[in-house]
XYZ file of C-alpha atoms in Angstrom:
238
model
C -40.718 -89.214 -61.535
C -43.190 -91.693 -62.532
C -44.957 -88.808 -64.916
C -41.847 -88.547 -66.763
C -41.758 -92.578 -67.791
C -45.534 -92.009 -69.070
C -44.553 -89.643 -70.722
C -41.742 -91.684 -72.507
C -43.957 -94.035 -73.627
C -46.489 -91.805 -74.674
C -48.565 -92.745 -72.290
C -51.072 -90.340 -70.426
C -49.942 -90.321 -66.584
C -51.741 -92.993 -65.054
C -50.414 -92.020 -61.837
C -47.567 -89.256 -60.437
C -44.975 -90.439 -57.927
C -41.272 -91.114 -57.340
C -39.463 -94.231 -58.233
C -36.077 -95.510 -56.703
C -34.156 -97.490 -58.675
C -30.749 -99.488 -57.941
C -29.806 -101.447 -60.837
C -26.274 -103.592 -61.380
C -26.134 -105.298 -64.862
C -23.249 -107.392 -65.652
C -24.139 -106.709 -68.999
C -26.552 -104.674 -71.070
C -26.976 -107.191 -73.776
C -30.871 -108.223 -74.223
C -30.380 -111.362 -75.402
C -28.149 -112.379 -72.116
C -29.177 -110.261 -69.963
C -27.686 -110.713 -66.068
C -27.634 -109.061 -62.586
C -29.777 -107.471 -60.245
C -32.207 -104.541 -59.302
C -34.217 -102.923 -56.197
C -37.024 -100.856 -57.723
C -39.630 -98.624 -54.990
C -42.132 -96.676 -55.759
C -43.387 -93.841 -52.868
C -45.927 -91.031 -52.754
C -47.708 -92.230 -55.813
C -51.400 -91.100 -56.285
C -53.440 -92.731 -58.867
C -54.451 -90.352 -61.616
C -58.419 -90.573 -61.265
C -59.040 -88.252 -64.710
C -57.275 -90.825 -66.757
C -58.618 -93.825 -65.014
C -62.076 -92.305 -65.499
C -61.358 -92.619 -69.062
C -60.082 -95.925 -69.337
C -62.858 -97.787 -66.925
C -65.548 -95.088 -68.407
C -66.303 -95.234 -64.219
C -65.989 -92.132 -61.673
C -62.234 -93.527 -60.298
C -61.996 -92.028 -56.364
C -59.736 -88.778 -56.176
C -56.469 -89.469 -53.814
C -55.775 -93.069 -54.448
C -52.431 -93.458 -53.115
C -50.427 -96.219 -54.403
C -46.939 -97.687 -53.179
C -44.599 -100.754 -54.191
C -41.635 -102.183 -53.839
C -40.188 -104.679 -55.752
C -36.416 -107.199 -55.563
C -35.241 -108.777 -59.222
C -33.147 -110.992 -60.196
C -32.148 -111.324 -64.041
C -30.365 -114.173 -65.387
C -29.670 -114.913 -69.152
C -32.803 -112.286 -69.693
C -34.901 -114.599 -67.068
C -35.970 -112.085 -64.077
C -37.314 -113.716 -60.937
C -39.079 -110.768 -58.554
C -40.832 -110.461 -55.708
C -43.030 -107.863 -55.124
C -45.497 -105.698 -52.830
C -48.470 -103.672 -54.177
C -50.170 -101.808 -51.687
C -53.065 -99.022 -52.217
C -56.204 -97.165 -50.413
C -58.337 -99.990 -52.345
C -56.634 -103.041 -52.838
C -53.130 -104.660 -51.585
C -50.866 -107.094 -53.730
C -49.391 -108.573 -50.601
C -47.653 -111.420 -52.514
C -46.866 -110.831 -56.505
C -43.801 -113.391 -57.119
C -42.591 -114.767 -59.804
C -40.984 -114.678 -63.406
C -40.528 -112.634 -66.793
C -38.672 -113.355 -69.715
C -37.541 -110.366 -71.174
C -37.114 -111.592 -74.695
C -40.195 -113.981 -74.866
C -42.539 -111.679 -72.995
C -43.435 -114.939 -71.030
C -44.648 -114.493 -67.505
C -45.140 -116.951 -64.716
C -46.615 -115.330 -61.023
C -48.058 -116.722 -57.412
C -50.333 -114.158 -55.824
C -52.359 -113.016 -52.816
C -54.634 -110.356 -52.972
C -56.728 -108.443 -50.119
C -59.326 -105.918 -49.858
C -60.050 -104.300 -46.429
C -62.983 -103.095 -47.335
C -65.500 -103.793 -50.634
C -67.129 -100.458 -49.948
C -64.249 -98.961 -51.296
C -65.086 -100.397 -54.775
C -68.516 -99.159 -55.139
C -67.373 -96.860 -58.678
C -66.668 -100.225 -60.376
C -69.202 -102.673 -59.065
C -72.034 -99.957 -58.999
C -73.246 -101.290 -55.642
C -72.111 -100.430 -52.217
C -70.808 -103.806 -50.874
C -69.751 -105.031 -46.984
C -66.680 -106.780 -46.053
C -63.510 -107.790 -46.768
C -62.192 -109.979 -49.635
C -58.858 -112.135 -49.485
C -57.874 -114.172 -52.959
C -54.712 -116.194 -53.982
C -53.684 -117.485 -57.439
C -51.555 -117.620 -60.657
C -50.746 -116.026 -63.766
C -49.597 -117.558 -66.577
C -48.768 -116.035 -69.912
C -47.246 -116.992 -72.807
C -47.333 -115.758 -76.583
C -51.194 -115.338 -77.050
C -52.112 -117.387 -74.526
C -52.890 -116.044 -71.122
C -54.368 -118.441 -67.998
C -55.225 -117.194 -64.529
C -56.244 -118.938 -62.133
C -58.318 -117.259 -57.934
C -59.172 -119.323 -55.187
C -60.952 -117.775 -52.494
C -62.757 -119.164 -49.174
C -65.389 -117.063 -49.226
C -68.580 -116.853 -47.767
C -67.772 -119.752 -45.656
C -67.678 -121.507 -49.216
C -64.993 -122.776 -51.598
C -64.385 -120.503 -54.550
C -62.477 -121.207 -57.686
C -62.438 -119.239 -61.358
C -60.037 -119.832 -64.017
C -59.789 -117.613 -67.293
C -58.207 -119.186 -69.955
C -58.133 -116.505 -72.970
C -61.184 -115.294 -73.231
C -63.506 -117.834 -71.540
C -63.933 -117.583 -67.570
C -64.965 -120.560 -65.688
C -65.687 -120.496 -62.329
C -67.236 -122.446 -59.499
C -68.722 -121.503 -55.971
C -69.173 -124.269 -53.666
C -71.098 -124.726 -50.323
C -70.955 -120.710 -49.623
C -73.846 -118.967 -47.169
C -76.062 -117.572 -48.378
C -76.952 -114.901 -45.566
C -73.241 -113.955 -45.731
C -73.810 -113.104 -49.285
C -76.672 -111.128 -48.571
C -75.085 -109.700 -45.852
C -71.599 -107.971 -48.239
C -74.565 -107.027 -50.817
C -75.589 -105.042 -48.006
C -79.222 -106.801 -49.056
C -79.805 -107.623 -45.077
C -80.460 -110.711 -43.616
C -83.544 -112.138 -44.751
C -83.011 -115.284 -45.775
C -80.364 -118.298 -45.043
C -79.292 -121.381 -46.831
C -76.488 -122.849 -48.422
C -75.804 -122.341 -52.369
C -73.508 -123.850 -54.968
C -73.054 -121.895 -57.911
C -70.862 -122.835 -61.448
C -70.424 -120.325 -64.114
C -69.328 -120.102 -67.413
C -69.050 -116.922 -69.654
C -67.242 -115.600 -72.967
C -66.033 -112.068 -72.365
C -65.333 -111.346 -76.246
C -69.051 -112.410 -77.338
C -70.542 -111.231 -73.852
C -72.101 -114.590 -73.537
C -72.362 -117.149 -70.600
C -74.852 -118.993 -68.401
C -74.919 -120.008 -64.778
C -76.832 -121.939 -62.575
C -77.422 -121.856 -59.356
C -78.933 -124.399 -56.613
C -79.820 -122.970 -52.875
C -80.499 -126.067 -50.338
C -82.047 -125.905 -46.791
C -82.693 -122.366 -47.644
C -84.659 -120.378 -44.811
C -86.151 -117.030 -44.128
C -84.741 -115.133 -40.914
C -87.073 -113.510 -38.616
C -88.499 -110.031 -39.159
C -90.945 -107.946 -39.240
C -92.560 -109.433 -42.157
C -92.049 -113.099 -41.205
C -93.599 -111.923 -37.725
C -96.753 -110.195 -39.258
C -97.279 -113.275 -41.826
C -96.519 -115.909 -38.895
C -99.414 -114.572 -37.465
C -101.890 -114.112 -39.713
C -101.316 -118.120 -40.441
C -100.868 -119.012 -37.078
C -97.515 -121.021 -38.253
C -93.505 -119.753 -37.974
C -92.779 -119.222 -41.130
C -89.433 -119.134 -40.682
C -89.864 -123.047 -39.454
C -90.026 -123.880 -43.644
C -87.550 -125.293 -45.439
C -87.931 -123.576 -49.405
């Protein structure tokens, strides 16, 4: 029972289910460690009192969570591929490597949310769409990179944290789709490029952002102004 391993740790239960484990170890020495195991995870529901806490965010009641997850250990190395799926995000690809002595981890990943309205508690704003990411993790010692690519909003999308500074850039990406997932409407079109830099630790960063060919759609409002100034407003280029 997943409680149980929490509770080994001293850990408050993050999250109750049942794991399956099948495990063959040539040897249970650390330092050399070698063989094999099979690890799933089923009718797991994500513990939304203790997540509160942690995010200090209302976490949804009846997450359910599932995984499954092949390893292969050689002289302490183990190589696994894995599957993360739950009600508000899915790990459909989390492969890679983890040396057990060093602490050292090396992973590919693709990620994919359904549906952004789903994550309304943590972004504070009901959002439209779907969301589909790849990447890496790398970690080593102290230092920790990752890197997400995304094609999103018909635009290129790249961030990279390296430690504590994130760096990311947003190229070519529609503006109407954006303001269509903010669930803002469609009011206005155009094509943006964004690039962003910020410091999580001192909470400081700047970004700048350029919109080209940028147009309002028609409306009501566009209608009522078009006429007062006898000219389609929606005709200019801002």
């Amino acid at each position: 029972n997943l409680d149980d391993i929490f509770g080994l740790i001293g850990q408050n239960a993050l999250a109750s289910g049942l794991i399956t484990a099948d495990v063959a170890l040539s040897s249970i020495d650390v330092k050399n460690l070698n063989g094999t195991a099979k690890l799933s995870l089923a009718n797991s529901v994500l513990n939304e009192k203790e997540l509160s806490k942690m995010l200090n965010k209302e976490f949804p009641k009846g997450v359910k969570l599932k995984a499954d997850a092949d390893i292969n250990i050689a002289s302490s190395v183990a190589s696994f591929v894995t599957k993360i799926d739950s009600d508000l995000a899915n790990l459909t690809k989390f492969d890679g490597s983890f040396n057990i002595n060093s602490g050292a981890l090396k992973a590919d990943y693709e990620a994919l949310v359904n549906d952004l309205s789903k994550l309304a508690f943590a972004t504070g704003k009901k959002m439209n769409g779907s969301l589909k990411a790849n990447g890496n993790i790398d970690k080593k010692a102290d230092n920790l990179v990752i890197n997400l690519y995304s094609d999103l909003f018909n635009g290129n999308f790249k961030a990279n944290l390296t430690n504590e500074n994130l760096v990311a850039t947003f190229d070519k990406f529609q503006i109407l789709e954006l303001t269509r997932m903010l669930d803002f409407g469609e009011f206005y079109k155009g094509i943006g490029d964004l690039d962003f830099k910020y410091n999580i630790n001192n909470k400081l960063g700047n970004f700048n952002l350029d919109i080209n060919e940028g147009q309002l759609t028609k409306s009501e409002f566009t209608n009522v102004v078009s006429l007062l100034t006898q000219r389609d407003i929606t005709k200019e280029i801002f």
